[in-house]
């Protein structure tokens, strides 16, 4: 299967699976470690991938949330994300996809403009989070946030669904983005 | 002792940090051990220098002794200079002569003295079969300039010579002296330059690819990491292994020689996928200089693909640096 679909598998019992997609393995690994340190009622599973499509011969659980990690210092990272997005089914973009931009703190090293990534996130109607993953404290906070999002996307939080969350997040966006 | 000699010795010793002074002075082997013991290195540097100058005065240090001290200091701080590499070659029909150190030294000195009359030439041999040569340049009418010498490191019976690259005027003369003294026919400058003399040596003699037993220690660490958390699954394991394999094939398991930069001078026509554009319409080649710098360039290049910053395999222009013994490239269209 070359396209990831959100509901083509049955969920595991009390399991929530997140897929982190990004070129820099070390960053993904660190983020995964931080997420697993969080206290969470559900069983967490973190899948790390450099790009999509994923290898088809593997038996993997249903993916509840995809996070595309883009390093603003590297055009290669953005390119990789753009090609990977083509392998994600449209139904995923109803709250189960999120973009995470890292490296915005070091402005002089950034080769991708903030607006480029904001436009990408806007095109795919998905939330964009900024976090310098290399800083441990920021990473821990982001990990906490992602765990909460993951629980909602997996349906483990009663009363809130992924689509609810998406509309909640979107209303806090500044109106200038609508002009892009 | 001549005033200029005293001044020269003083300035040379000033450059040595106190912690290294004893080692350097012992290696110089001009002042005897018992005299060195009388120096109190804990006092201020000026007092130490005064004491040393007094001892040198008593022993009537000459300019040659001072030059030897300069060589010792440079040997200790060799990374403070940038080294060029030259390669000498013999005529195809030449015999392999036996190398005579004394004959080499006298021949080298003669060539320089005949051309310039005023030069200070000093030699220092080390155990690693290398000879360090220091040349202070003068002319027929001026005394040698002791504060801007050239250092040459030569390995007898090999074609390679390393020079500290401050040469402009006297480079041909130096080349001549080296080829005549070592009984070679021709000398050519290689496109290889770095501060790290030992790395240049390793590249020139292709000695860097020796694998030591130590690298086994990295394996258990990797396995430990993956086993740590079974909740983390790497989807692209096959791809990761491919990248590791290709990186190992290009760079090997051994520690890389240390270089600080690689420079590519492009004189190629601009090629673009997009039709049109200002640059694509030029008939002349585009001139462009690309320089990669790093405290340890080859290590950095080796870690690019595993870190996910670049695709594997890397461009052969980057991976060929130690094999081709070059870090300056000129690229033209074929």
mmCIF file of C-alpha atoms in Angstrom, chain A residues 19 23-25 29 32-33 36 44-51 54-55 60 76, chain B residues 225-226 229-236 239-240 305-312:
data_model
loop_
_atom_site.group_PDB
_atom_site.id
_atom_site.type_symbol
_atom_site.label_atom_id
_atom_site.label_comp_id
_atom_site.label_asym_id
_atom_site.label_seq_id
_atom_site.Cartn_x
_atom_site.Cartn_y
_atom_site.Cartn_z
ATOM 1 C CA UNK A 19 4.281 8.422 13.053
ATOM 2 C CA UNK A 23 15.018 13.455 7.431
ATOM 3 C CA UNK A 24 17.060 13.900 10.583
ATOM 4 C CA UNK A 25 16.980 10.664 12.476
ATOM 5 C CA UNK A 29 14.810 9.731 18.040
ATOM 6 C CA UNK A 32 10.418 9.929 20.518
ATOM 7 C CA UNK A 33 12.398 9.424 23.722
ATOM 8 C CA UNK A 36 7.800 8.073 25.871
ATOM 9 C CA UNK A 44 2.177 4.682 23.199
ATOM 10 C CA UNK A 45 3.918 3.527 20.076
ATOM 11 C CA UNK A 46 6.225 5.761 18.070
ATOM 12 C CA UNK A 47 7.131 5.002 14.488
ATOM 13 C CA UNK A 48 10.005 6.891 12.902
ATOM 14 C CA UNK A 49 10.326 7.229 9.157
ATOM 15 C CA UNK A 50 12.598 9.196 6.915
ATOM 16 C CA UNK A 51 9.998 9.566 4.193
ATOM 17 C CA UNK A 54 6.449 3.270 4.181
ATOM 18 C CA UNK A 55 7.688 -0.220 3.340
ATOM 19 C CA UNK A 60 2.065 -2.138 11.600
ATOM 20 C CA UNK A 76 16.240 19.015 1.625
ATOM 21 C CA UNK B 225 20.004 1.980 22.077
ATOM 22 C CA UNK B 226 17.647 0.051 19.836
ATOM 23 C CA UNK B 229 12.666 1.047 23.817
ATOM 24 C CA UNK B 230 10.639 -1.446 21.883
ATOM 25 C CA UNK B 231 7.898 1.137 21.586
ATOM 26 C CA UNK B 232 10.010 3.040 19.067
ATOM 27 C CA UNK B 233 9.966 1.457 15.659
ATOM 28 C CA UNK B 234 12.183 2.570 12.823
ATOM 29 C CA UNK B 235 10.265 2.198 9.597
ATOM 30 C CA UNK B 236 13.163 2.786 7.253
ATOM 31 C CA UNK B 239 17.249 2.350 4.088
ATOM 32 C CA UNK B 240 19.298 3.198 7.179
ATOM 33 C CA UNK B 305 24.256 10.867 5.094
ATOM 34 C CA UNK B 306 23.700 9.018 8.410
ATOM 35 C CA UNK B 307 22.409 12.273 9.931
ATOM 36 C CA UNK B 308 19.861 12.599 7.148
ATOM 37 C CA UNK B 309 21.222 15.890 5.858
ATOM 38 C CA UNK B 310 22.240 14.502 2.491
ATOM 39 C CA UNK B 311 21.491 11.539 0.288
ATOM 40 C CA UNK B 312 23.852 8.616 0.130
#
